[in-house]
XYZ file of C-alpha atoms in Angstrom:
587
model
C 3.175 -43.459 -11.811
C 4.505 -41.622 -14.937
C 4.353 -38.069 -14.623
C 2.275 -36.043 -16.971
C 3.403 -32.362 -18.267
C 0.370 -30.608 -18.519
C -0.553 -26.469 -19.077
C -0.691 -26.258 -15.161
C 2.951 -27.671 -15.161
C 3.749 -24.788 -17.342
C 1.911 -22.052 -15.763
C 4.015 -22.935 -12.651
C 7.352 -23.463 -14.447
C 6.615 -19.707 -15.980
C 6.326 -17.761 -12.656
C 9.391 -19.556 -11.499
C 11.267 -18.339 -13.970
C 9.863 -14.955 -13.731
C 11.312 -14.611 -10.384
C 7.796 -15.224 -8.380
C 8.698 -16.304 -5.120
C 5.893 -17.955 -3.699
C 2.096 -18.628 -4.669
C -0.191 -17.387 -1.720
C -3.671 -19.881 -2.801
C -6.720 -20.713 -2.186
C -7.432 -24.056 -3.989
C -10.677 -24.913 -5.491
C -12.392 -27.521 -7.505
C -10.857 -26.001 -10.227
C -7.228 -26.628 -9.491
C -6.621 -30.121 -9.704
C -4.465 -30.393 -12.227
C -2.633 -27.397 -10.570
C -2.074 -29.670 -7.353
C -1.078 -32.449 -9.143
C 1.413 -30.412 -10.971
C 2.805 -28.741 -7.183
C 3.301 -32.908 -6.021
C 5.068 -34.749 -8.665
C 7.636 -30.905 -8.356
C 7.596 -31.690 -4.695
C 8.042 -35.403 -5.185
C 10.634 -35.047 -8.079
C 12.593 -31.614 -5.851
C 11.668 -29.527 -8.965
C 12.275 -25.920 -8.119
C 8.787 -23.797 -7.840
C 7.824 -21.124 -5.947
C 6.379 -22.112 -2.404
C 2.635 -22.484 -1.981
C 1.443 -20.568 1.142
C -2.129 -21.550 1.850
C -4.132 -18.530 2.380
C -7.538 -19.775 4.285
C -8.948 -16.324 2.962
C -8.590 -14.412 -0.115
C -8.352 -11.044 0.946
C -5.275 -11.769 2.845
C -3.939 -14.063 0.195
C -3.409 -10.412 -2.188
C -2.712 -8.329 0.470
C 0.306 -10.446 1.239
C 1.558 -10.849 -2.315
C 1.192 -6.684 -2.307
C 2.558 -6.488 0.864
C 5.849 -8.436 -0.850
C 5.805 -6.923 -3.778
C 6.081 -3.081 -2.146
C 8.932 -4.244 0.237
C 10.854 -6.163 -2.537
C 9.335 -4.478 -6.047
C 8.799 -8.274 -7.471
C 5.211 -9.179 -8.628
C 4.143 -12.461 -6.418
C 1.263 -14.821 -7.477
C -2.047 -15.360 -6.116
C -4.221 -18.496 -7.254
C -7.752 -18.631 -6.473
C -11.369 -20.469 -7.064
C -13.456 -19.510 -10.093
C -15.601 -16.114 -9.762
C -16.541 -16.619 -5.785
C -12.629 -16.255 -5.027
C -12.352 -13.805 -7.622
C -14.971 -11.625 -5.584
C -13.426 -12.484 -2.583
C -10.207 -10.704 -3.220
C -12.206 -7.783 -2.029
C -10.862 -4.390 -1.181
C -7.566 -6.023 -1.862
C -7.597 -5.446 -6.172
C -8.671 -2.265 -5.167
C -5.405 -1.620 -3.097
C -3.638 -3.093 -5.672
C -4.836 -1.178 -8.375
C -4.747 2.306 -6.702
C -1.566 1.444 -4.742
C 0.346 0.593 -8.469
C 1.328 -2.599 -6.769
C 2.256 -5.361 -9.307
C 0.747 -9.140 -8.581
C -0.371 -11.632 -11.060
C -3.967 -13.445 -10.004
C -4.845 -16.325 -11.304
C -8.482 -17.931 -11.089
C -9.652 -21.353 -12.513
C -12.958 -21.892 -14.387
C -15.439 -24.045 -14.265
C -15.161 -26.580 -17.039
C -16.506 -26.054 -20.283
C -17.502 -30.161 -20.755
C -19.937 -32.104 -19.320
C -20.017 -35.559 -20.826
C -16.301 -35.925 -20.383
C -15.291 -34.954 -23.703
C -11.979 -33.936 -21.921
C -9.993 -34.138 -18.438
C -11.486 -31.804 -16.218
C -15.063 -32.275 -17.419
C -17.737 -31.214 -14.734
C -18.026 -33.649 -12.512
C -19.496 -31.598 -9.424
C -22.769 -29.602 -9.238
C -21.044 -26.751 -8.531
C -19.612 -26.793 -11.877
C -22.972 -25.181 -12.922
C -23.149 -22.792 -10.160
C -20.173 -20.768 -10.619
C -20.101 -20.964 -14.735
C -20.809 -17.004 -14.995
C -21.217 -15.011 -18.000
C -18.141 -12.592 -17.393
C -15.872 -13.865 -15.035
C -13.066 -11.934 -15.929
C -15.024 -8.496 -15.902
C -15.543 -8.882 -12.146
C -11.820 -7.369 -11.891
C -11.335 -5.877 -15.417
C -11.979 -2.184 -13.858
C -8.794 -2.647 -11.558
C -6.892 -4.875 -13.693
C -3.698 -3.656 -15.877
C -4.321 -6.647 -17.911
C -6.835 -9.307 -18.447
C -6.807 -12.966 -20.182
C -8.426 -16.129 -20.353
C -5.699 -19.297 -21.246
C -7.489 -21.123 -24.272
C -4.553 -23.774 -25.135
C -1.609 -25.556 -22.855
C 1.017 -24.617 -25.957
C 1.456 -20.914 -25.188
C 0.311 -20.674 -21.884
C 4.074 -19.627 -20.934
C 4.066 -16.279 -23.413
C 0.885 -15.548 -21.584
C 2.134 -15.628 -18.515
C 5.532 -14.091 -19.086
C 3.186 -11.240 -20.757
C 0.901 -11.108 -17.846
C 3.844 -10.200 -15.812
C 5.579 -7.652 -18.113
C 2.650 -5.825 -17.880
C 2.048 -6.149 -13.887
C 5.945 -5.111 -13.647
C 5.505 -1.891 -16.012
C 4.852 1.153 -15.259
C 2.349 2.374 -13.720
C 2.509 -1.460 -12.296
C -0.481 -2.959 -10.719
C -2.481 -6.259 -10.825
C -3.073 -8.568 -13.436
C -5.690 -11.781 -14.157
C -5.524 -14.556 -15.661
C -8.499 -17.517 -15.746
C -8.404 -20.924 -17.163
C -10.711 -23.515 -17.541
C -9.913 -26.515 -16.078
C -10.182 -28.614 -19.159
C -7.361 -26.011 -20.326
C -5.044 -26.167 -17.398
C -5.003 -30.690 -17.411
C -4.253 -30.185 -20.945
C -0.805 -32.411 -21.586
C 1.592 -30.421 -23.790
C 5.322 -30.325 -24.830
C 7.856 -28.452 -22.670
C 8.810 -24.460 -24.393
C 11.694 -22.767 -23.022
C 11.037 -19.125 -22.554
C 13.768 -16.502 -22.939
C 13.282 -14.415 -20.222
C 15.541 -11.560 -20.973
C 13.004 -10.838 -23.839
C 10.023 -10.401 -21.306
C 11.274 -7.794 -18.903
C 9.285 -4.434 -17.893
C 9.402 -1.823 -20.178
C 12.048 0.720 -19.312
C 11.573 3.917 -17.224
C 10.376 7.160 -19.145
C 12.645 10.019 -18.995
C 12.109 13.867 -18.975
C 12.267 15.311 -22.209
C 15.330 17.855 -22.699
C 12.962 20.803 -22.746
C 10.874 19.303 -19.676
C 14.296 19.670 -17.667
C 15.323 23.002 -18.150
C 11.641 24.771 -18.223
C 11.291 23.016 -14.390
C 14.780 23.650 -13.266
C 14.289 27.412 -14.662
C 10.973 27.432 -12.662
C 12.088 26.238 -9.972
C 15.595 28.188 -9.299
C 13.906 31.597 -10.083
C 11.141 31.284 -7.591
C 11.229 32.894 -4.763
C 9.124 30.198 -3.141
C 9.249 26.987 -3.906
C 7.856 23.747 -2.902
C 7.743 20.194 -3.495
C 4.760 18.011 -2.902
C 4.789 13.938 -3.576
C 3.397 10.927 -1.383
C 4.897 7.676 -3.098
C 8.216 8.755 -4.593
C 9.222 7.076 -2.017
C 8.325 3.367 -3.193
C 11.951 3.151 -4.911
C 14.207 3.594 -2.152
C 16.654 5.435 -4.308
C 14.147 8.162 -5.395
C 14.339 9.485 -1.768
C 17.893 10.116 -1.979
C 17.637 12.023 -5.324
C 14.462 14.082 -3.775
C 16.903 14.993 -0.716
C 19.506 16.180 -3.245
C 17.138 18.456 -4.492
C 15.821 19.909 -2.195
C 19.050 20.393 -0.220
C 20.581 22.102 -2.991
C 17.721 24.333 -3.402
C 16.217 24.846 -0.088
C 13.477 23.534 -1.252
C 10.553 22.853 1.334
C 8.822 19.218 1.204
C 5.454 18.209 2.111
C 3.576 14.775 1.858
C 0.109 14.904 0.433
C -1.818 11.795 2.342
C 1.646 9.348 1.696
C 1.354 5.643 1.669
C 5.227 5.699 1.837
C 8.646 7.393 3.992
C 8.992 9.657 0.910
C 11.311 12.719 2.649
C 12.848 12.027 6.024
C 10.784 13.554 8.918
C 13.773 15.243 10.786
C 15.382 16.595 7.879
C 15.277 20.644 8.511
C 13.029 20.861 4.870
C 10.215 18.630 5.663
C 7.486 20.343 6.449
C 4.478 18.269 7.470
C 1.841 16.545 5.748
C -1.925 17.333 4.442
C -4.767 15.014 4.668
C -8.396 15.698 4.577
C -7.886 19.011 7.605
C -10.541 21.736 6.834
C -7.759 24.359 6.328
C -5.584 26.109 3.800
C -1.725 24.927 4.283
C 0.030 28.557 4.116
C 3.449 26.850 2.570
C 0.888 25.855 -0.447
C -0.720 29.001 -0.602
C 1.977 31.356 -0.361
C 4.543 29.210 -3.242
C 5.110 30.508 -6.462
C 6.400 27.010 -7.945
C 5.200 23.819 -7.145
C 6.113 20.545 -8.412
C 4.144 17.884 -7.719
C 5.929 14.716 -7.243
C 4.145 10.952 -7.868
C 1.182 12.241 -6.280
C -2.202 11.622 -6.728
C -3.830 14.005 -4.180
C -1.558 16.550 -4.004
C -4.082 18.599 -2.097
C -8.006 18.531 -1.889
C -8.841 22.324 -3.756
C -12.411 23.064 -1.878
C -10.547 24.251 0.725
C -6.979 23.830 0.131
C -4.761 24.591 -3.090
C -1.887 27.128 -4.804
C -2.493 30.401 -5.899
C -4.185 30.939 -9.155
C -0.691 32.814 -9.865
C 1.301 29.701 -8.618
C 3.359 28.032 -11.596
C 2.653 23.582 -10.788
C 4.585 21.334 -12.669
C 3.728 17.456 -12.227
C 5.748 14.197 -12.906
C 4.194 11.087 -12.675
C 4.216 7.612 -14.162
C 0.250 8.292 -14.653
C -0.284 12.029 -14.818
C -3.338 11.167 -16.681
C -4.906 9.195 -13.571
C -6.506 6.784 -16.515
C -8.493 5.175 -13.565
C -10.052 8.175 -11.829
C -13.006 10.016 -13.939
C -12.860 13.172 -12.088
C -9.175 14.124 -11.787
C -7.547 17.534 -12.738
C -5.194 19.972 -11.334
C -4.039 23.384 -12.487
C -0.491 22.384 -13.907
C 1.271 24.075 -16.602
C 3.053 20.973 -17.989
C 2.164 17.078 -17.255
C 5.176 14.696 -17.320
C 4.839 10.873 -18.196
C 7.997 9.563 -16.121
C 9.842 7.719 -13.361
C 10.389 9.902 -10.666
C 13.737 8.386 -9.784
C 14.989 9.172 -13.326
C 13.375 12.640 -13.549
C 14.874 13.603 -10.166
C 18.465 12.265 -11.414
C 18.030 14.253 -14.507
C 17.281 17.883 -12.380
C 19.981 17.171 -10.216
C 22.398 16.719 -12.845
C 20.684 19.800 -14.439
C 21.062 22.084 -11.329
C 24.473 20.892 -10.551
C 25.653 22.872 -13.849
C 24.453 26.509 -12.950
C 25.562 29.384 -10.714
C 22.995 30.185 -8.101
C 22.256 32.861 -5.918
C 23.589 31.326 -2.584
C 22.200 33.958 -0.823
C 18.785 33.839 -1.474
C 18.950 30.162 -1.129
C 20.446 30.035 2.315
C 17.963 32.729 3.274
C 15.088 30.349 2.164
C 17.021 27.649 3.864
C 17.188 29.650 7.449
C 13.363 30.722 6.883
C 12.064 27.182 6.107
C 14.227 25.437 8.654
C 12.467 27.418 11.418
C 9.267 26.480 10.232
C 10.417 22.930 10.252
C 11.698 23.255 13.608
C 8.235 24.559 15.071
C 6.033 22.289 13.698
C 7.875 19.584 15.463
C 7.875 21.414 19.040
C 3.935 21.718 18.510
C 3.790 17.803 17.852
C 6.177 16.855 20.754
C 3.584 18.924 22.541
C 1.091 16.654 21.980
C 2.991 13.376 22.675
C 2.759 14.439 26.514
C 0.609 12.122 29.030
C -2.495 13.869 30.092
C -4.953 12.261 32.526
C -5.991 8.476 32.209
C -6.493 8.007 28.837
C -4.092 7.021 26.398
C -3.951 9.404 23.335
C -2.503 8.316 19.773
C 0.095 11.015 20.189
C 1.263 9.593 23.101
C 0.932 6.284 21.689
C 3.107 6.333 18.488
C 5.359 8.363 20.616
C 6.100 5.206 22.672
C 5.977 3.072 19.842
C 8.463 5.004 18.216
C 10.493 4.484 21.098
C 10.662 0.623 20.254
C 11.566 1.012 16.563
C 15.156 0.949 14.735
C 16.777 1.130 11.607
C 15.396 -2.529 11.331
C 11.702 -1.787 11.239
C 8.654 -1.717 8.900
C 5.749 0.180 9.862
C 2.436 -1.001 8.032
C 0.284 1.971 8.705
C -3.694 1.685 8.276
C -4.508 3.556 11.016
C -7.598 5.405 9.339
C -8.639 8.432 11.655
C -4.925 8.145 13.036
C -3.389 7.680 9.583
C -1.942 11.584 10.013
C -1.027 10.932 13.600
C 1.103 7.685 12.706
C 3.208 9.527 10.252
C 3.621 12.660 11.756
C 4.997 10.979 15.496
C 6.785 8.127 13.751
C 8.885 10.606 12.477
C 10.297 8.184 9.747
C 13.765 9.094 8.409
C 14.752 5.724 6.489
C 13.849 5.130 3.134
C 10.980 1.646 3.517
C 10.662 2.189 7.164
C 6.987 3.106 6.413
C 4.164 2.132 4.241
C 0.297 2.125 3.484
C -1.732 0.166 1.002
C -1.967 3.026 -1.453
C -5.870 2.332 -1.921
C -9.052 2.884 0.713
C -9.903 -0.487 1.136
C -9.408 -1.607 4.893
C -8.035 -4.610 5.581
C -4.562 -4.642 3.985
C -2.183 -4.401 7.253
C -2.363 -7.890 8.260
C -1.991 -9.673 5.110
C 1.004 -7.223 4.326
C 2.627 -7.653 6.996
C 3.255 -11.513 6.376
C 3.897 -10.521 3.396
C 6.834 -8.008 4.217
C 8.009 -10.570 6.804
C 8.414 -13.014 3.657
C 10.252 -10.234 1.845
C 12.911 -9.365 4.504
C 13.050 -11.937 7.425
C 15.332 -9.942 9.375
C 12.738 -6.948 9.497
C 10.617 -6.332 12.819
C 7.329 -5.709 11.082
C 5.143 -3.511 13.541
C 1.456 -2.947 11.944
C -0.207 -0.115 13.032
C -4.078 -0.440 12.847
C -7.344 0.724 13.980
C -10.083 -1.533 15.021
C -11.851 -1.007 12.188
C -9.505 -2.337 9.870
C -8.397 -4.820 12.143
C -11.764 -6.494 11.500
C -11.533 -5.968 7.742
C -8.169 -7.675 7.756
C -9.351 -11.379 8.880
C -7.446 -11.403 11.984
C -8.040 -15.484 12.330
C -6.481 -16.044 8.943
C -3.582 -13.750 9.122
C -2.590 -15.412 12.874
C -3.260 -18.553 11.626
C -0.637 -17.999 8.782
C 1.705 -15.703 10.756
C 2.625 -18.906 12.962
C 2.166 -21.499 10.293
C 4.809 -19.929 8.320
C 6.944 -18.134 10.982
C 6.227 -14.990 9.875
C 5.732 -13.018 13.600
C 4.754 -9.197 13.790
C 3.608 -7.078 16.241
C 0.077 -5.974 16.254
C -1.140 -2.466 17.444
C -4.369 -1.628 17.470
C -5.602 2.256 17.832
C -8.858 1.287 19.785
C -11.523 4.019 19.773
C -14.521 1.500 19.953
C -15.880 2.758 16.903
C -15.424 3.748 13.033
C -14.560 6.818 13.562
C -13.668 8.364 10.249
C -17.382 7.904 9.412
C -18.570 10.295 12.037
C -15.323 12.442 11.224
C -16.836 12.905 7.290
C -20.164 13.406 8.712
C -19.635 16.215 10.600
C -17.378 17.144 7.747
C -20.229 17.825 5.841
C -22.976 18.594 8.500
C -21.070 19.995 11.150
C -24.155 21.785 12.514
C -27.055 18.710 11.770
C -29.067 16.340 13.938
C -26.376 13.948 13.856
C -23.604 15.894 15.958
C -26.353 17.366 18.157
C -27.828 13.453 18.998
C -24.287 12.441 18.660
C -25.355 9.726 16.629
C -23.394 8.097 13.939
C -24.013 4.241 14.014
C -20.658 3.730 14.167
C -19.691 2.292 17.703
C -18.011 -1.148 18.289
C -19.980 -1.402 21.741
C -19.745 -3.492 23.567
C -15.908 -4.299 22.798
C -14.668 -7.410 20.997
C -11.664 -9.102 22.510
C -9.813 -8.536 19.570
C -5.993 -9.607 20.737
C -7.668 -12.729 21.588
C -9.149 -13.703 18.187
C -4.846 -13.817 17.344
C -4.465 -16.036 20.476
C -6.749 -18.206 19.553
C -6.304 -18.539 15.907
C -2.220 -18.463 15.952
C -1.155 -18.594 19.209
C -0.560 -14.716 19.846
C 0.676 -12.912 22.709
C -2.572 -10.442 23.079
C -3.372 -7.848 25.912
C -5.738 -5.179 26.205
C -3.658 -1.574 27.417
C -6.501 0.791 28.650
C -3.802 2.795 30.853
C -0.902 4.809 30.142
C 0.966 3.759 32.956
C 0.544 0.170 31.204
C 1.960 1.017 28.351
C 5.772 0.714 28.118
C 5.818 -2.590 29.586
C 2.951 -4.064 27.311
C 5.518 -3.216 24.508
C 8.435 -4.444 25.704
C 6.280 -7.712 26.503
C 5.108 -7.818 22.819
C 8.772 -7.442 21.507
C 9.853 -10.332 23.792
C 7.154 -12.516 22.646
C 8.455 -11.549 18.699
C 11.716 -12.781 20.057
C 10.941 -16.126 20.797
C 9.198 -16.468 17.235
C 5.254 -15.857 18.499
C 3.337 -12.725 17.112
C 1.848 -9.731 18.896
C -1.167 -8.136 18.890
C -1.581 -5.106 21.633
C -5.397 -3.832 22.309
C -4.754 0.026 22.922
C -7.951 1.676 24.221
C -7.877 5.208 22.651
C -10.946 7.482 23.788
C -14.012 6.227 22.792
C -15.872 7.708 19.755
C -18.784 7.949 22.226
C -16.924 10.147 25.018
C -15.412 12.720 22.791
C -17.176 16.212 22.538
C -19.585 16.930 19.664
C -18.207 19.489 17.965
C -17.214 19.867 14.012
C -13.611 18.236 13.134
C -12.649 17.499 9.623
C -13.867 14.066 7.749
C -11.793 11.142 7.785
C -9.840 9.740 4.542
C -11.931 6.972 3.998
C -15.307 5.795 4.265
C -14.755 3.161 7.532
């Protein structure tokens, strides 16, 4: 049979040579030409990127974000007309807010019906899912948007597509054709790809530097707030110079990744949603706020009205959040891994008072020093319950230089990060966004993106149900891609109660302790991953159990099979009513 070279032969040939990987799909009646296209490259030993087969959408994107946040590169995900458009989910949503880039693609239904062209309906649901505005399902999360009318430029689009997905602030992009479009024959176009790259990293202007640097080396006290400088690697570094030169205290506003090593003598905690004013924020007279997008929550927590901010950011505008301000003197448009060379570079050049910088270095290095006693504090064993202190404490125990932590632990999201005590740049990450779900897909796809990694996801039960658990298992061992599963167990959404009594602390609610938020009784969840991929699964409900269910779990990674660990936590039900501050997301 002679092969045919059609606009889904291009579409293909253009993410290869925009240095996509693999295509994680969901094929629908709309993709046949896009199949055909994948066998005569499979039959012929054409290079493409691999097809993983993604029996649900929502894990499909979460694994292409998962990849692209390990590795930076934007991965493809192909799915069916508007239904698989919807069911992306939470996951555009974690795409959009997390800035991770992806390129979607979603077929049509055919614009024929009398077979005016190949591809012409053919099936009744051709009628079903023709929608008015397919596109606009996405377009409020989307970077960019298109619809592919004609097989002849159909590589420019996609090579476009990408530019955009790849440019700061990255994120997703869409693209839909019809499938009349996509069995459309053409002639081959060779693409020069050196012409399509991202656009290249803003810079501080020469003003910007010295007015922050002046700021920040004539305060008396400084501080530096960021949660996802730490998505390039090499930004960490740079923020370590700086704040080592300076004596500069650190502290992560709700981070989605390792941004400042924990042990480091300058970090000095993090903030999330706690009803309470953090006295390092109060009491500075210079902040600068570092790729951040909550840097702190000001009903009840913010800087001085006397307090000089400064922010850098790839999106200091936050085009994509209505209600957005802080109380900065100056707004900077730029790559934080540039900016942060430029200080350095900046500081290195001046004479500064050593004294009052080792002072600040002795004062802040104490503070550092009992923050971390209090935690260790609470990492302790006490009675026969297992607390998520005690319970990243012992998985930290298990972890190396050669581990990625997914974190969506929710309620536990502070707890994670502050007993993981992360020191390496891309040991830890979060989705970036608020839609649950994202750790299971993500962790196949950081598997994907370094092999060699022991990818540990740390969950809570909750999201573990958001995530598709019989999808992701069924992938993990379809395409050797093992992790180890932990879920925080309280029987319950608990952040739901948490932002309850956030709000009415004193109301019927807490007093009836009723929230309509327990899991009772208890799934087996470990089992669902047995079941659909072959998992070692176990239920822990005892500390003494503990240590040896982990070391179990890492053996059963060894021999190639995934993990998934049941940790009961203390119920939502058991724990006292009394007022605690709300969660950080809605489930």
């Amino acid at each position: 049979m002679t092969s045919k070279y059609t606009a889904s032969t291009a579409f293909l040939e253009a993410l290869h040579e925009a240095g996509v990987s693999y295509i994680f799909a969901n094929f629908g009646s709309d993709h046949p030409a896009m199949i055909e296209s994948l066998a005569e490259a499979k039959k012929s030993s054409k290079l493409l990127p691999e097809v993983i087969i993604s029996p649900h959408e929502m894990v499909a994107l979460s694994a292409a974000n998962g990849y692209a946040q390990v590795t930076g590169e934007p991965q493809a995900v192909i799915v069916h007309v508007e239904c698989g458009t919807q069911n992306l989910g939470g996951a555009v949503h974690n795409s959009a807010k997390g800035r991770t880039p992806v390129l979607i693609f979603a077929g049509a239904s055919p614009f024929t019906q009398e077979g005016e062209a190949t591809g012409s309906r053919n099936e009744f649901i051709h009628w079903i899912q023709d929608v008015a505005d397919q596109r606009g399902i996405v377009r409020g999360y989307t970077k960019y948007d298109n619809e592919i009318r004609s097989a002849k430029n159909i590589k420019q689009l996609v090579h476009r597509a990408i530019q955009f997905a790849a440019s700061d602030p990255k994120g997703p992009v869409y693209l839909v054709g019809p499938r009349e479009v996509m069995e459309e024959e053409t002639e081959p176009v060779a693409i020069e790809t050196d012409r399509w790259q991202p656009i290249a990293p803003s810079a501080l202007p020469p003003q910007g530097i010295k007015e922050i640097v002046n700021a920040l080396t004539k305060a008396q006290k400084p501080l530096i707030v960021t949660s996802y400088a730490g998505r390039n690697q090499e930004t960490v570094k740079e923020l370590i110079r700086l704040s080592e030169r300076l004596a500069i205290p650190v502290i992560e506003s709700v981070p989605n990744y390792m941004n400042f090593p924990s042990t480091h003598s300058m970090h000095c905690g993090y903030q999330w949603n706690a009803p309470e004013q953090n006295e390092l924020l109060a009491a500075a007279d210079c902040v600068l706020v570092i790729d951040s997008d909550v840097p702190w929550i000001p009903l009840i927590n913010k800087p001085s009205s006397e307090c000089d901010v400064y922010y850098i950011d790839v999106d200091p505008l936050k085009e994509q959040m209505p209600l957005w301000y802080i109380p900065s003197k100056h707004f900077f448009k730029a790559d934080s891994y540039t900016a942060l060379l430029q200080l350095n570079e900046c500081v290195s050049s001046l004479v500064l008072n050593e004294g009052e910088i080792e002072k600040r270095r002795q004062r802040i290095t104490r503070i550092h020093e009992s923050q971390r006693a209090e935690w260790r504090q609470k990492e302790q064993i006490n009675g026969e319950e297992i607390s998520p202190e005690y319970l990243t404490a012992c998985i930290r125990e298990i972890t190396d230089e050669n581990t990625i932590i997914l974190n969506e632990g929710i309620s536990n999201y502070e707890t994670i990060y502050k007993h993981m005590l992360a020191e390496a740049p891309g040991s830890i990450m979060g989705s970036g966004g608020g839609a649950l779900g994202w750790h299971g897909g993500a962790a196949i796809g950081a598997k994907l993106a370094d092999p060699l990694k022991k990818v540990i996801s740390l969950t809570g039960d909750g999201s573990y149900f958001f995530s598709v658990p019989s999808t992701v298992h069924w992938m993990a061992r379809k395409y050797n891609t093992p992790f180890l599963t932990i879920i925080y167990n309280n029987r319950g959404w608990k952040s739901p109660k948490l932002s309850t009594l956030g709000v009415h602390p004193n109301g019927v609610a807490n007093e009836t302790n009723e929230f309509w938020v327990d899991f009772a009784p208890p799934s087996d969840l470990a089992g669902i991953a047995e079941a659909a991929g072959g998992a070692y699964a176990k239920a822990v409900k005892h500390p003494d159990e503990l240590k040896e269910a982990l070391k179990q779990a890492l053996a059963a990674l060894e021999e190639g099979r995934s993990a998934v660990l049941d940790v009961y936590l203390p119920s939502i039900q058991s724990e006292n009513k009394k007022p605690a501050h709300s969660g950080l997301y809605s489930h």
